[in-house]
Structure formats: structure tokens, C-alpha cells
C-alpha atoms as an extended CHARMM CRD file, in Angstrom:
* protein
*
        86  EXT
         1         1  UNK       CA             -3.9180000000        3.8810000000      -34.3430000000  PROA      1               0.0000000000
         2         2  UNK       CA             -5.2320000000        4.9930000000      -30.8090000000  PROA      2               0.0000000000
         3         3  UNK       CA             -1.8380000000        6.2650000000      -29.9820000000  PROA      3               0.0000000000
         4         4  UNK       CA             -1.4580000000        8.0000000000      -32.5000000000  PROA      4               0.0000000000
         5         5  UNK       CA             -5.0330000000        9.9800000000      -32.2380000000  PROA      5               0.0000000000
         6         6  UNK       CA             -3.9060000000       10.8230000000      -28.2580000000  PROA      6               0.0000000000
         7         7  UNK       CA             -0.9150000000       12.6370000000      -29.4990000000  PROA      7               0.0000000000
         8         8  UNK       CA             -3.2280000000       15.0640000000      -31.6700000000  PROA      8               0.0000000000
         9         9  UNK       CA             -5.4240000000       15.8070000000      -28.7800000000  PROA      9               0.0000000000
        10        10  UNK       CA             -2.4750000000       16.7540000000      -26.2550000000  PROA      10              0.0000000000
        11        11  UNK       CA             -2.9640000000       20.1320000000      -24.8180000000  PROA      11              0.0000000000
        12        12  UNK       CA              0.0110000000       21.9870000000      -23.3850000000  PROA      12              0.0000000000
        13        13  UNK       CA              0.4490000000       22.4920000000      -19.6480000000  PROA      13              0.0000000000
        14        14  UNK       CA              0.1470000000       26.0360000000      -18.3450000000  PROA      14              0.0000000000
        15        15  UNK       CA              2.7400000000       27.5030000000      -16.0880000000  PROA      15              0.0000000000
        16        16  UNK       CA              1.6690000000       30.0330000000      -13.9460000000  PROA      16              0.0000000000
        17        17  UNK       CA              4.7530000000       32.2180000000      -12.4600000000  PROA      17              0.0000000000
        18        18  UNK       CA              3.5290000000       33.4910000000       -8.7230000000  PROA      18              0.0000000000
        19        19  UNK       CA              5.2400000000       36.3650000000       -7.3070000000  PROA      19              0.0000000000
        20        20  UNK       CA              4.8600000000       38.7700000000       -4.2150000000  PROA      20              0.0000000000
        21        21  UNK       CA              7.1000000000       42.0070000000       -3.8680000000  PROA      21              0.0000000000
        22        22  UNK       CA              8.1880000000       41.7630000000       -7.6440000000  PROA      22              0.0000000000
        23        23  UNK       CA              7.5170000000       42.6060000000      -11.2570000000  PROA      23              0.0000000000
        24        24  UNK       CA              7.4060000000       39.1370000000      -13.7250000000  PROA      24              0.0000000000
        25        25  UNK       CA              8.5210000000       39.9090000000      -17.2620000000  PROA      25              0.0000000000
        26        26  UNK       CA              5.3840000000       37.2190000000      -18.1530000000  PROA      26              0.0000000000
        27        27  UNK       CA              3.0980000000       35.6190000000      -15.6020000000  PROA      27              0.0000000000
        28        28  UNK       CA              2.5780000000       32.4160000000      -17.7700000000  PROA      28              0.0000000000
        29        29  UNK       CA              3.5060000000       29.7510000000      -20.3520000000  PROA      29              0.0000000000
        30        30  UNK       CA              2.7460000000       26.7060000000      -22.0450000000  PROA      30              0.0000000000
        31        31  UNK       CA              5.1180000000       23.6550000000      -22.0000000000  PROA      31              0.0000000000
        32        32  UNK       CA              3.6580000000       20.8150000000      -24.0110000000  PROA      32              0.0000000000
        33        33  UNK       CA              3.7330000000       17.4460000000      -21.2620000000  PROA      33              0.0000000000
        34        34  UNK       CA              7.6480000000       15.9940000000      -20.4480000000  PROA      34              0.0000000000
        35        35  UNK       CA              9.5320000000       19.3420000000      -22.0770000000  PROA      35              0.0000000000
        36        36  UNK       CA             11.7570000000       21.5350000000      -19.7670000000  PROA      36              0.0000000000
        37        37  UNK       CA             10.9050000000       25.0200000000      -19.1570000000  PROA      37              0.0000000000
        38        38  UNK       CA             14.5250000000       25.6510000000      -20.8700000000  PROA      38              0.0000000000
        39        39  UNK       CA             14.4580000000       29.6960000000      -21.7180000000  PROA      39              0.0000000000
        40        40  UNK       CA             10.2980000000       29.8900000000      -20.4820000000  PROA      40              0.0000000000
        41        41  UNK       CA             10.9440000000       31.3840000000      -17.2570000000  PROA      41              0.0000000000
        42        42  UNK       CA             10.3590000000       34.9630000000      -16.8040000000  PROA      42              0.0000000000
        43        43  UNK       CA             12.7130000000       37.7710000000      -15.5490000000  PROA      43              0.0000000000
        44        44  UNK       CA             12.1910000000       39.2320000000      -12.6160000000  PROA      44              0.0000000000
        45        45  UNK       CA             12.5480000000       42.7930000000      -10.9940000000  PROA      45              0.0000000000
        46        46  UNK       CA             12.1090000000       42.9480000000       -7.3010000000  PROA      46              0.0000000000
        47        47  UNK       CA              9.9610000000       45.5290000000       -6.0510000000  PROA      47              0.0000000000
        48        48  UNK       CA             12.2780000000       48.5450000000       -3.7860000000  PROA      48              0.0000000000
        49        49  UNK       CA             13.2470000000       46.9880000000       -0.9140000000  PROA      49              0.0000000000
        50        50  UNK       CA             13.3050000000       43.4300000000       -2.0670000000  PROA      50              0.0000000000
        51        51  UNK       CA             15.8140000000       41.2170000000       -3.1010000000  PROA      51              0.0000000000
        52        52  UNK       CA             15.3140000000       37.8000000000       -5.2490000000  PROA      52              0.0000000000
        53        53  UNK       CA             17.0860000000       35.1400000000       -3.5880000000  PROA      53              0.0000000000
        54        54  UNK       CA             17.3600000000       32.9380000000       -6.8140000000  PROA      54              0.0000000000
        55        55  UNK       CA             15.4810000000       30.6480000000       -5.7510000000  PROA      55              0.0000000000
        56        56  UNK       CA             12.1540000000       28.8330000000       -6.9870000000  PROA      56              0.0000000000
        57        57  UNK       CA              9.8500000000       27.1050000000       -5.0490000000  PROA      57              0.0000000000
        58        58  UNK       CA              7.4170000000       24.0670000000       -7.0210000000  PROA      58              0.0000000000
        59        59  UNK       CA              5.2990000000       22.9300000000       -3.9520000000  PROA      59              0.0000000000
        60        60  UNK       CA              7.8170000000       21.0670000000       -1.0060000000  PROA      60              0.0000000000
        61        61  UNK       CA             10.7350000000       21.6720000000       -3.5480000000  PROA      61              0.0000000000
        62        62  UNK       CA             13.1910000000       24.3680000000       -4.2840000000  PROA      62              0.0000000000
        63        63  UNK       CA             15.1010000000       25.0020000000       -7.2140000000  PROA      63              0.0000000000
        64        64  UNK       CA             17.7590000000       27.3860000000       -8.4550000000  PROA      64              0.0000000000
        65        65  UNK       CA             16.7520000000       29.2030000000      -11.8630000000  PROA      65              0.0000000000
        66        66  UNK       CA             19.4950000000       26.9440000000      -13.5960000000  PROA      66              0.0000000000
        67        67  UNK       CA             17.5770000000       23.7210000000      -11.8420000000  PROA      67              0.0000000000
        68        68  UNK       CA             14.3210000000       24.8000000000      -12.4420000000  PROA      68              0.0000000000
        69        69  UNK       CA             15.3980000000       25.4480000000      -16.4810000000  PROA      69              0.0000000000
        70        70  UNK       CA             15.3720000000       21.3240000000      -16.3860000000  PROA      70              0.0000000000
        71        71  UNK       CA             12.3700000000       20.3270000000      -14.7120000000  PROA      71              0.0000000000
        72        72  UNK       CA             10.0400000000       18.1990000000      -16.8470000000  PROA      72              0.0000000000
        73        73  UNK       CA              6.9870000000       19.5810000000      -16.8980000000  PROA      73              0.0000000000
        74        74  UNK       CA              4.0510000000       17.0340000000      -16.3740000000  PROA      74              0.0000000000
        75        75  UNK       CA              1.0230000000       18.5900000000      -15.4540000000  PROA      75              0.0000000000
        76        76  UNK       CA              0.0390000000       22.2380000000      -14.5130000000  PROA      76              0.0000000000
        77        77  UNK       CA              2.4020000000       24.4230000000      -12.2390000000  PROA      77              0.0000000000
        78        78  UNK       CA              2.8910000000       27.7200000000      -10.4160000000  PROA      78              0.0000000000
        79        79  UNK       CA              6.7580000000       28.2570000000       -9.2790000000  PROA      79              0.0000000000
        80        80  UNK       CA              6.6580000000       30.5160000000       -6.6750000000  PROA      80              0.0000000000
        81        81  UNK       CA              9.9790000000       33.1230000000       -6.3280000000  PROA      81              0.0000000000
        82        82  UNK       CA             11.6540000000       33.8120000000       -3.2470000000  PROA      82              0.0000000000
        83        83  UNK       CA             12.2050000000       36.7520000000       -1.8860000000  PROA      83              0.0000000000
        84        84  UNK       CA             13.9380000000       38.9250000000        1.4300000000  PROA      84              0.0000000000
        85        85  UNK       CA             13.1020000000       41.8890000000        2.4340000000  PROA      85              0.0000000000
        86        86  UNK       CA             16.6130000000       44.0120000000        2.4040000000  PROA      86              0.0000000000
């Protein structure tokens, strides 16, 4: 059925991790459409000088790490990371 041919074309979405003053441990994933990112987001190492405030920003919203873990991912995005300068 038509359905059923939609599913086999599905492409994942690509998440593109965005950080300034920092190392990412990967600067990408895929998530296929309405999974959480779960254990996809990257680790982080702040560059010397930096901190990481734990926080995630997804356009006007910001998420914890633990929030961000449950996001349903719908179409293509780039979390941002926060960071102070120390």
C-alpha cells in the first residue's frame, strides 16, 4: 500500500551539533523522524578558559542535556551549546 512504500523511502534527519570555544566528541548524527536523540549527543570539552553551562539551545528554546536526550526529532537540527567565559 502507499503507506507502506513512504516508510521505505524515509531518510533520517541530520543533527548538526554547533559549538564555539569547545571541542565536540562528533559534530553530527542521524535520528530517523519522531526518535529522541537518547545517547546521540556528543561530549564536549570546553576550550581553556571556557566553561559549558549545560545547557542546549534548539532555536528560541533551551534545554538541559537530560531534556534535550528526549526531544523528538522531526526535521533537521543544529543544538547550539552554551558557554561562559571563566
Amino acid at each position: 500500500d502507499a503507506q507502506s512504500l513512504l516508510i521505505g523511502f524515509q531518510q533520517p534527519h541530520t543533527v548538526t551539533f554547533e559549538a564555539e570555544h569547545a571541542t565536540l566528541g562528533k559534530t553530527s548524527t542521524n535520528v530517523w523522524h519522531g526518535d529522541k536523540l537518547e545517547g546521540a549527543t556528543p561530549t564536549v570539552t570546553a576550550d581553556n578558559g571556557y566553561r559549558f553551562t549545560g545547557n542546549w539551545t534548539v532555536g528560541d528554546k533551551t534545554y538541559t542535556a537530560d531534556q534535550l536526550k528526549e526531544v523528538e526529532i522531526s526535521n533537521e537540527v543544529s543544538p547550539q551549546f552554551e558557554f561562559r567565559y571563566q
